Tab-separated table of C-alpha atoms and ligand atoms in Angstrom:
chain	number	residue	atom	x	y	z
I	595	MET	CA	-46.351	-40.564	-56.858
I	596	MET	CA	-42.836	-41.240	-55.518
I	597	LYS	CA	-41.220	-44.226	-57.177
I	598	CYS	CA	-39.085	-46.387	-54.939
I	599	LEU	CA	-35.613	-46.546	-56.508
I	600	LYS	CA	-33.470	-49.650	-56.116
I	601	PRO	CA	-30.094	-49.389	-54.329
I	602	VAL	CA	-27.289	-50.075	-56.810
I	603	GLY	CA	-23.726	-51.057	-56.017
I	604	ILE	CA	-20.475	-52.411	-57.398
I	605	VAL	CA	-20.520	-56.191	-57.124
I	606	GLY	CA	-17.217	-56.957	-58.877
I	607	THR	CA	-14.152	-55.187	-60.274
I	608	GLY	CA	-11.340	-56.015	-62.668
I	609	SER	CA	-8.403	-54.353	-64.342
I	610	CYS	CA	-5.943	-54.976	-67.125
I	611	LEU	CA	-2.600	-53.365	-67.955
I	612	PRO	CA	-0.236	-53.838	-70.814
I	613	GLU	CA	2.972	-55.677	-69.887
I	614	ARG	CA	5.448	-53.207	-71.318
I	615	ILE	CA	6.821	-50.717	-68.751
I	616	LEU	CA	8.239	-47.372	-69.888
I	617	THR	CA	10.320	-45.817	-67.086
I	618	ASN	CA	11.389	-42.231	-66.625
I	619	SER	CA	14.907	-43.186	-67.579
I	620	ASP	CA	13.567	-44.709	-70.792
I	621	LEU	CA	11.894	-41.325	-71.504
I	622	GLU	CA	15.196	-39.522	-70.920
I	623	LYS	CA	16.340	-41.244	-74.158
I	624	ILE	CA	13.269	-40.059	-76.111
I	625	VAL	CA	12.775	-36.396	-75.042
I	626	ASP	CA	14.727	-33.751	-73.181
I	627	THR	CA	13.594	-34.656	-69.697
I	628	SER	CA	14.867	-36.288	-66.478
I	629	ASP	CA	13.654	-38.761	-63.893
I	630	GLU	CA	14.179	-35.989	-61.325
I	631	TRP	CA	11.898	-33.498	-63.204
I	632	ILE	CA	9.132	-36.039	-63.806
I	633	THR	CA	9.223	-37.415	-60.258
I	634	THR	CA	9.223	-34.077	-58.476
I	635	ARG	CA	6.628	-32.365	-60.770
I	636	THR	CA	4.248	-35.345	-61.118
I	637	GLY	CA	5.140	-38.294	-58.875
I	638	ILE	CA	5.184	-40.592	-61.900
I	639	LYS	CA	8.018	-43.125	-62.122
I	640	GLU	CA	6.789	-45.422	-64.870
I	641	ARG	CA	3.786	-46.159	-67.074
I	642	ARG	CA	2.420	-49.083	-69.115
I	643	ILE	CA	2.448	-48.857	-72.901
I	644	SER	CA	0.420	-51.127	-75.215
I	645	ASP	CA	2.044	-52.753	-78.223
I	646	ASP	CA	1.100	-51.971	-81.826
I	647	LYS	CA	-1.463	-54.787	-81.992
I	648	THR	CA	-3.346	-53.797	-78.794
I	649	ALA	CA	-6.285	-51.409	-79.007
I	650	THR	CA	-8.466	-49.937	-76.266
I	651	SER	CA	-11.134	-52.603	-76.727
I	652	ASP	CA	-8.569	-55.367	-76.025
I	653	LEU	CA	-7.683	-53.909	-72.630
I	654	ALA	CA	-11.363	-53.171	-71.971
I	655	THR	CA	-12.367	-56.744	-72.780
I	656	CYS	CA	-9.692	-58.175	-70.500
I	657	ALA	CA	-10.749	-55.869	-67.595
I	658	ALA	CA	-14.422	-56.682	-68.223
I	659	LEU	CA	-13.894	-60.448	-68.095
I	660	ARG	CA	-12.007	-60.082	-64.809
I	661	ALA	CA	-14.762	-57.892	-63.306
I	662	MET	CA	-17.421	-60.377	-64.465
I	663	GLU	CA	-15.504	-63.243	-62.860
I	664	SER	CA	-15.184	-61.363	-59.586
I	665	ALA	CA	-18.910	-60.535	-59.651
I	666	GLY	CA	-19.915	-64.082	-60.639
I	667	VAL	CA	-21.876	-62.964	-63.712
I	668	VAL	CA	-21.850	-64.435	-67.219
I	669	ALA	CA	-21.981	-62.516	-70.496
I	670	GLU	CA	-25.690	-63.264	-71.072
I	671	ASP	CA	-26.554	-61.527	-67.753
I	672	ILE	CA	-25.308	-58.141	-68.918
I	673	ASP	CA	-27.993	-55.687	-70.011
I	674	LEU	CA	-25.805	-52.674	-70.717
I	675	ILE	CA	-22.142	-51.977	-71.444
I	676	ILE	CA	-20.799	-48.425	-70.995
I	677	VAL	CA	-17.217	-47.666	-71.979
I	678	GLY	CA	-15.631	-44.373	-70.890
I	679	THR	CA	-12.777	-43.558	-73.242
I	680	VAL	CA	-11.128	-40.806	-75.268
I	681	THR	CA	-9.123	-43.341	-77.226
I	682	PRO	CA	-11.795	-45.541	-78.845
I	683	ASP	CA	-10.617	-48.163	-81.369
I	684	MET	CA	-12.254	-45.967	-84.041
I	685	ALA	CA	-15.031	-43.371	-84.252
I	686	PHE	CA	-17.559	-46.096	-84.922
I	687	PRO	CA	-18.547	-48.751	-84.084
I	688	SER	CA	-18.211	-47.820	-80.435
I	689	THR	CA	-15.639	-49.567	-78.309
I	690	ALA	CA	-18.539	-50.773	-76.126
I	691	CYS	CA	-20.026	-52.620	-79.132
I	692	ILE	CA	-16.600	-54.183	-79.869
I	693	VAL	CA	-16.353	-55.323	-76.234
I	694	GLN	CA	-19.898	-56.683	-76.432
I	695	ASP	CA	-18.861	-58.803	-79.405
I	696	ASN	CA	-15.623	-59.944	-77.729
I	697	ILE	CA	-17.331	-61.149	-74.564
I	698	GLY	CA	-20.540	-62.408	-76.190
I	699	ALA	CA	-22.912	-60.176	-74.202
I	700	VAL	CA	-25.731	-60.818	-76.688
I	701	ASN	CA	-28.453	-59.298	-74.482
I	702	ALA	CA	-26.719	-55.995	-73.847
I	703	ALA	CA	-27.154	-52.496	-75.176
I	704	ALA	CA	-23.754	-50.823	-75.593
I	705	PHE	CA	-22.425	-47.305	-75.944
I	706	ASP	CA	-19.336	-45.188	-75.328
I	707	LEU	CA	-19.377	-42.213	-73.018
I	708	GLU	CA	-16.870	-39.408	-73.448
I	709	ALA	CA	-16.047	-37.460	-70.312
I	710	ALA	CA	-12.266	-38.056	-70.502
I	711	CYS	CA	-10.733	-38.813	-67.103
I	712	THR	CA	-14.119	-38.417	-65.407
I	713	GLY	CA	-15.594	-41.057	-67.777
I	714	PHE	CA	-15.756	-43.846	-65.206
I	715	ILE	CA	-17.609	-41.724	-62.637
I	716	TYR	CA	-19.997	-40.473	-65.335
I	717	GLY	CA	-20.442	-44.127	-66.416
I	718	LEU	CA	-21.213	-45.262	-62.833
I	719	SER	CA	-23.811	-42.550	-62.509
I	720	VAL	CA	-25.529	-43.507	-65.770
I	721	GLY	CA	-25.361	-47.248	-65.083
I	722	GLU	CA	-26.819	-46.757	-61.641
I	723	LYS	CA	-29.836	-44.910	-63.096
I	724	PHE	CA	-30.530	-47.745	-65.548
I	725	ILE	CA	-30.677	-50.285	-62.673
I	726	SER	CA	-32.374	-48.112	-60.056
I	727	THR	CA	-35.195	-47.305	-62.460
I	728	GLY	CA	-35.659	-50.954	-63.487
I	729	GLN	CA	-34.310	-50.573	-67.045
I	730	ALA	CA	-31.451	-53.029	-66.459
I	731	LYS	CA	-30.374	-55.580	-63.873
I	732	THR	CA	-26.655	-55.894	-64.669
I	733	VAL	CA	-24.491	-53.105	-66.076
I	734	LEU	CA	-20.823	-53.298	-66.991
I	735	VAL	CA	-18.976	-49.950	-66.639
I	736	ILE	CA	-15.502	-49.796	-68.140
I	737	GLY	CA	-12.861	-47.075	-68.260
I	738	ALA	CA	-10.237	-47.948	-70.893
I	739	GLU	CA	-7.504	-46.015	-72.681
I	740	THR	CA	-4.500	-46.371	-74.932
I	741	LEU	CA	-3.299	-42.790	-74.528
I	742	SER	CA	0.172	-43.773	-75.772
I	743	LYS	CA	-1.385	-43.833	-79.277
I	744	ILE	CA	-2.354	-40.152	-79.120
I	745	CYS	CA	0.745	-38.857	-77.301
I	746	ASN	CA	3.221	-36.744	-79.179
I	747	TRP	CA	6.423	-38.538	-78.254
I	748	GLU	CA	8.365	-35.398	-79.185
I	749	ASP	CA	6.459	-33.215	-76.693
I	750	ARG	CA	7.991	-33.472	-73.214
I	751	ASN	CA	5.150	-31.394	-71.756
I	752	THR	CA	2.642	-34.205	-72.315
I	753	CYS	CA	4.255	-37.568	-73.226
I	754	VAL	CA	5.707	-38.078	-69.746
I	755	LEU	CA	2.295	-37.937	-68.101
I	756	PHE	CA	0.156	-40.646	-69.695
I	757	GLY	CA	-0.185	-44.425	-69.762
I	758	ASP	CA	-2.429	-47.228	-70.982
I	759	GLY	CA	-4.809	-49.512	-69.079
I	760	ALA	CA	-8.389	-50.492	-68.358
I	761	GLY	CA	-10.593	-51.017	-65.315
I	762	ALA	CA	-14.157	-52.297	-65.057
I	763	ALA	CA	-16.974	-52.697	-62.533
I	764	VAL	CA	-20.184	-54.727	-62.549
I	765	LEU	CA	-23.191	-52.912	-61.134
I	766	ARG	CA	-26.253	-54.639	-59.679
I	767	GLU	CA	-28.964	-54.127	-57.108
I	768	VAL	CA	-27.530	-54.397	-53.599
I	769	GLU	CA	-28.818	-54.361	-49.989
I	770	GLU	CA	-30.735	-51.283	-48.857
I	771	GLY	CA	-28.341	-48.729	-47.313
I	772	SER	CA	-25.330	-49.784	-49.361
I	773	GLY	CA	-23.968	-49.203	-52.866
I	774	ILE	CA	-23.799	-45.901	-54.713
I	775	MET	CA	-25.045	-43.351	-52.217
I	776	SER	CA	-24.828	-40.426	-54.604
I	777	THR	CA	-22.887	-38.948	-57.546
I	778	VAL	CA	-22.251	-35.327	-58.456
I	779	LEU	CA	-21.231	-34.493	-62.037
I	780	GLY	CA	-20.220	-31.240	-63.643
I	781	ALA	CA	-18.485	-29.667	-66.597
I	782	GLU	CA	-16.874	-26.325	-67.496
I	783	GLY	CA	-17.020	-26.491	-71.266
I	784	TRP	CA	-15.727	-22.937	-71.588
I	785	LYS	CA	-12.346	-24.274	-70.406
I	786	GLY	CA	-12.285	-27.029	-73.027
I	787	LYS	CA	-9.369	-25.649	-75.033
I	788	ALA	CA	-7.025	-26.357	-72.111
I	789	LEU	CA	-6.960	-30.049	-73.041
I	790	MET	CA	-7.831	-31.358	-76.491
I	791	GLN	CA	-7.078	-33.544	-79.471
I	792	PRO	CA	-7.774	-30.895	-82.097
I	793	ALA	CA	-8.020	-32.924	-85.313
I	794	GLY	CA	-9.748	-36.034	-86.509
I	795	GLY	CA	-13.345	-34.900	-85.921
I	796	SER	CA	-15.774	-32.824	-87.988
I	797	ARG	CA	-14.141	-29.487	-87.013
I	798	MET	CA	-10.781	-30.491	-88.409
I	799	PRO	CA	-11.003	-33.709	-90.437
I	800	ALA	CA	-7.831	-35.655	-90.960
I	801	SER	CA	-5.674	-34.293	-93.773
I	802	HIS	CA	-2.006	-34.130	-94.682
I	803	GLU	CA	-1.919	-30.715	-92.981
I	804	THR	CA	-3.391	-31.948	-89.699
I	805	ILE	CA	-0.902	-34.810	-89.612
I	806	GLU	CA	2.036	-32.553	-90.409
I	807	GLY	CA	0.806	-30.101	-87.784
I	808	LYS	CA	0.656	-32.929	-85.179
I	809	LYS	CA	-2.939	-32.042	-84.464
I	810	HIS	CA	-4.007	-35.634	-83.762
I	811	TYR	CA	-2.076	-35.651	-80.533
I	812	ILE	CA	-2.936	-34.457	-77.002
I	813	HIS	CA	-2.543	-30.663	-76.703
I	814	MET	CA	-2.596	-29.379	-73.150
I	815	ASP	CA	-2.203	-26.186	-71.194
I	816	GLY	CA	-0.752	-27.966	-68.154
I	817	SER	CA	-0.912	-25.098	-65.688
I	818	GLU	CA	-4.552	-24.251	-66.607
I	819	VAL	CA	-5.589	-27.886	-66.048
I	820	PHE	CA	-3.556	-27.998	-62.835
I	821	LYS	CA	-5.346	-24.930	-61.363
I	822	PHE	CA	-8.739	-26.345	-62.320
I	823	ALA	CA	-7.898	-29.764	-60.845
I	824	VAL	CA	-6.655	-28.527	-57.501
I	825	ASN	CA	-9.817	-26.510	-56.897
I	826	ILE	CA	-12.353	-28.948	-58.271
I	827	MET	CA	-11.107	-32.130	-56.551
I	828	ALA	CA	-11.746	-30.768	-53.046
I	829	GLN	CA	-14.985	-29.019	-54.061
I	830	ALA	CA	-16.380	-32.146	-55.767
I	831	ALA	CA	-15.475	-34.341	-52.770
I	832	ARG	CA	-17.239	-31.953	-50.355
I	833	LYS	CA	-20.277	-31.613	-52.601
I	834	VAL	CA	-20.995	-35.310	-52.790
I	835	ALA	CA	-20.418	-35.815	-49.068
I	836	GLU	CA	-22.897	-33.029	-48.371
I	837	LYS	CA	-25.416	-34.629	-50.730
I	838	VAL	CA	-25.115	-37.942	-48.892
I	839	GLY	CA	-25.325	-36.067	-45.589
I	840	ILE	CA	-21.986	-37.206	-44.148
I	841	GLY	CA	-18.810	-35.338	-43.181
I	842	MET	CA	-15.373	-35.988	-44.642
I	843	GLU	CA	-14.458	-37.706	-41.372
I	844	GLN	CA	-16.968	-40.426	-42.257
I	845	ILE	CA	-15.217	-41.191	-45.527
I	846	ASN	CA	-12.999	-44.259	-45.075
I	847	TYR	CA	-11.107	-44.143	-48.306
I	848	ILE	CA	-10.625	-41.871	-51.330
I	849	ILE	CA	-9.872	-43.110	-54.834
I	850	PRO	CA	-8.853	-39.980	-56.803
I	851	HIS	CA	-8.091	-39.604	-60.474
I	852	GLN	CA	-4.380	-40.363	-60.800
I	853	ALA	CA	-3.009	-37.370	-62.759
I	854	ASN	CA	-0.310	-35.884	-60.571
I	855	ILE	CA	0.692	-36.437	-56.932
I	856	ARG	CA	0.768	-32.685	-56.363
I	857	ILE	CA	-2.883	-32.434	-57.329
I	858	VAL	CA	-3.821	-35.333	-55.013
I	859	GLU	CA	-1.797	-33.895	-52.116
I	860	ALA	CA	-3.236	-30.411	-52.594
I	861	ALA	CA	-6.786	-31.829	-52.558
I	862	ALA	CA	-5.978	-33.902	-49.419
I	863	LYS	CA	-4.667	-30.782	-47.696
I	864	ARG	CA	-7.784	-28.765	-48.550
I	865	LEU	CA	-9.986	-31.581	-47.298
I	866	ASN	CA	-7.787	-32.138	-44.239
I	867	PHE	CA	-7.760	-35.799	-45.238
I	868	ASP	CA	-4.950	-38.183	-44.350
I	869	MET	CA	-2.895	-39.260	-47.419
I	870	GLU	CA	-2.680	-42.743	-45.852
I	871	ARG	CA	-6.343	-43.227	-46.739
I	872	ILE	CA	-5.997	-42.066	-50.337
I	873	TYR	CA	-5.108	-44.651	-52.966
I	874	VAL	CA	-2.177	-43.664	-55.190
I	875	ASN	CA	-0.775	-45.773	-58.026
I	876	LEU	CA	0.154	-42.981	-60.449
I	877	ASP	CA	3.826	-43.688	-59.676
I	878	SER	CA	3.395	-47.011	-61.530
I	879	TYR	CA	0.950	-46.177	-64.263
I	880	GLY	CA	0.855	-42.419	-64.851
I	881	ASN	CA	-2.434	-40.868	-65.924
I	882	MET	CA	-4.640	-43.422	-67.681
I	883	SER	CA	-7.569	-40.989	-68.074
I	884	ALA	CA	-10.894	-42.914	-67.740
I	885	ALA	CA	-9.032	-46.053	-66.664
I	886	SER	CA	-7.241	-44.474	-63.693
I	887	ILE	CA	-10.084	-44.588	-61.193
I	888	PRO	CA	-11.380	-48.105	-61.943
I	889	VAL	CA	-7.848	-49.579	-61.982
I	890	ALA	CA	-7.133	-47.897	-58.604
I	891	LEU	CA	-10.496	-49.062	-57.259
I	892	ASP	CA	-9.826	-52.682	-58.315
I	893	GLU	CA	-6.365	-52.630	-56.806
I	894	ALA	CA	-7.539	-51.051	-53.536
I	895	ALA	CA	-10.387	-53.558	-53.192
I	896	LYS	CA	-8.156	-56.569	-53.948
I	897	ALA	CA	-5.497	-55.273	-51.488
I	898	GLY	CA	-8.165	-55.168	-48.757
I	899	LYS	CA	-7.864	-51.394	-48.347
I	900	ILE	CA	-11.632	-51.144	-48.820
I	901	VAL	CA	-13.918	-53.424	-46.832
I	902	LYS	CA	-17.675	-54.004	-46.643
I	903	GLY	CA	-19.469	-51.030	-45.104
I	904	ASP	CA	-16.727	-48.519	-45.971
I	905	ASN	CA	-17.671	-45.177	-47.471
I	906	VAL	CA	-15.458	-44.936	-50.525
I	907	LEU	CA	-15.242	-41.597	-52.292
I	908	LEU	CA	-14.269	-41.515	-55.975
I	909	VAL	CA	-13.287	-38.100	-57.394
I	910	GLY	CA	-11.915	-36.989	-60.713
I	911	PHE	CA	-11.527	-34.330	-63.368
I	912	GLY	CA	-10.618	-34.377	-67.045
I	913	ALA	CA	-10.840	-32.925	-70.513
I	914	GLY	CA	-14.054	-31.076	-71.251
I	915	LEU	CA	-13.279	-29.841	-68.705
I	916	THR	CA	-15.348	-32.302	-66.698
I	917	TRP	CA	-15.441	-33.300	-63.075
I	918	GLY	CA	-17.332	-35.742	-60.904
I	919	SER	CA	-17.502	-37.462	-57.527
I	920	CYS	CA	-19.306	-40.451	-56.131
I	921	ILE	CA	-19.672	-42.102	-52.722
I	922	VAL	CA	-20.041	-45.880	-52.696
I	923	ARG	CA	-20.847	-47.698	-49.471
I	924	TRP	CA	-18.865	-50.838	-50.247
I	925	SER	CA	-21.093	-53.894	-50.333
I	926	ILE	CA	-18.739	-56.822	-51.166
K	1612	LIG	N1	10.922	-32.521	-68.498
K	1612	LIG	C1	11.652	-31.418	-68.261
K	1612	LIG	N2	11.151	-30.176	-68.314
K	1612	LIG	C2	9.853	-30.027	-68.655
K	1612	LIG	C3	9.041	-31.135	-68.934
K	1612	LIG	C4	9.613	-32.418	-68.876
K	1612	LIG	N3	8.936	-33.542	-69.125
K	1612	LIG	N4	7.802	-30.704	-69.213
K	1612	LIG	C5	7.818	-29.384	-69.136
K	1612	LIG	N5	9.054	-28.952	-68.804
K	1612	LIG	C6	9.552	-27.628	-68.558
K	1612	LIG	C7	8.704	-26.591	-69.286
K	1612	LIG	O1	9.135	-26.434	-70.627
K	1612	LIG	C8	9.003	-25.337	-68.475
K	1612	LIG	O2	10.218	-24.829	-68.907
K	1612	LIG	P1	10.428	-23.224	-69.070
K	1612	LIG	O3	10.185	-22.657	-67.694
K	1612	LIG	O4	11.809	-23.142	-69.556
K	1612	LIG	O5	9.383	-22.861	-70.053
K	1612	LIG	C9	9.230	-25.892	-67.046
K	1612	LIG	O6	9.472	-27.294	-67.201
K	1612	LIG	C10	8.054	-25.655	-66.114
K	1612	LIG	O7	6.863	-26.078	-66.755
K	1612	LIG	P2	5.506	-25.900	-66.046
K	1612	LIG	O8	4.414	-26.160	-66.999
K	1612	LIG	O9	5.468	-24.653	-65.260
K	1612	LIG	O10	5.593	-27.110	-64.967
K	1612	LIG	P3	4.550	-27.438	-63.868
K	1612	LIG	O11	5.173	-27.437	-62.551
K	1612	LIG	O12	3.220	-26.690	-64.032
K	1612	LIG	O13	4.212	-28.959	-64.246
K	1612	LIG	C11	2.596	-30.357	-65.297
K	1612	LIG	C12	3.688	-29.274	-65.475
K	1612	LIG	C13	3.172	-31.572	-64.658
K	1612	LIG	C14	2.053	-30.708	-66.696
K	1612	LIG	C15	1.454	-29.782	-64.442
K	1612	LIG	O14	1.101	-28.515	-64.886
K	1612	LIG	C16	0.269	-30.689	-64.375
K	1612	LIG	O15	0.305	-31.772	-63.821
K	1612	LIG	N6	-0.901	-30.207	-64.915
K	1612	LIG	C17	-2.113	-31.004	-64.911
K	1612	LIG	C18	-2.071	-31.883	-66.079
K	1612	LIG	C19	-3.150	-32.924	-66.045
K	1612	LIG	O16	-3.543	-33.392	-65.010
K	1612	LIG	N7	-3.540	-33.331	-67.236
K	1612	LIG	C20	-4.374	-34.432	-67.395
K	1612	LIG	C21	-5.783	-34.064	-67.376
K	1612	LIG	S1	-6.639	-35.509	-67.518
K	1612	LIG	C22	-7.280	-35.811	-69.060
K	1612	LIG	O17	-8.444	-35.576	-69.273
K	1612	LIG	C23	-6.420	-36.542	-70.124
């Protein structure tokens, strides 16, 4: 027997960024780089960096409270908290459980989800299933990172790219014909070595050698990730539009993962999609991994770039390598 699934949408968003700004000219004093190189190769001008006392859960909590306020929900309403992150406060307890405690969501289940920069889209997809199948009524999905804590500040290939921040969304049942129309998720695990934090897990537990070898930092084959990203962004966008049964011309707005302006522009070109209708904030924040998409979504919604009834396409890629896309018919 076919079960009637409930339509699920985003009913509130929030974001939170550390106050400290690190500009490209600040970076010129730390590594052998230049504002000109970073701007032309990436589009990034500055990024936010958390202080020593701030962990991922602090940014996640702040973004969550803002999303809850915008959705008009209280902590007791929340049935599930999902945090997408590659920079959890610690291996366990999960950052989601720490957020649960911080906000007092006593009725919630809570877990972290690790799909790197695609974490928020993966989280939306999972959260949607919990509500559509009647397992939960209110789900909080958060993407939060403090990548500055795992950057090698002596490696110009990586440290110029990343920043810290958090974004959150509250999911609930919405009107028929609106909300999350579909998600498409994928992974190419065989390309995983292109982007990794080699040590600190069970394969390479922390030791004096791993610390001396700087193996707790981000290691990246930039050009490999670049090639993957350029192809997958356009493919993932097309796939989800096909699944929903609409053409790219029916997409009102795209919120892409904010890794590099060249990746976003290449995807726009392949999709023949106007850059004016693609949200870009990577110039201000750099790549915040799982936080990039929800922060951009929150900013775009609050700036009135997305209005009720719009088809909003979220698309991203990340370590794993993972990728994902989602179309949300905006319902608020
Ligand atoms: N400043 C100055 N020179 C630099 C810097 C820097 N910050 N970084 C690298 N260079 C040098 C390199 O050493 C190299 O010099 P060489 O030719 O003498 O060896 C030269 O610049 C060119 O380097 P390339 O790697 O060819 O530069 P490219 O144009 O590919 O840009 C970049 C590099 C920006 C990293 C690009 O490959 C990229 O954006 N890749 C995707 C990365 C990405 O999106 N990662 C995040 C994934 S999301 C996640 O899950 C965390």
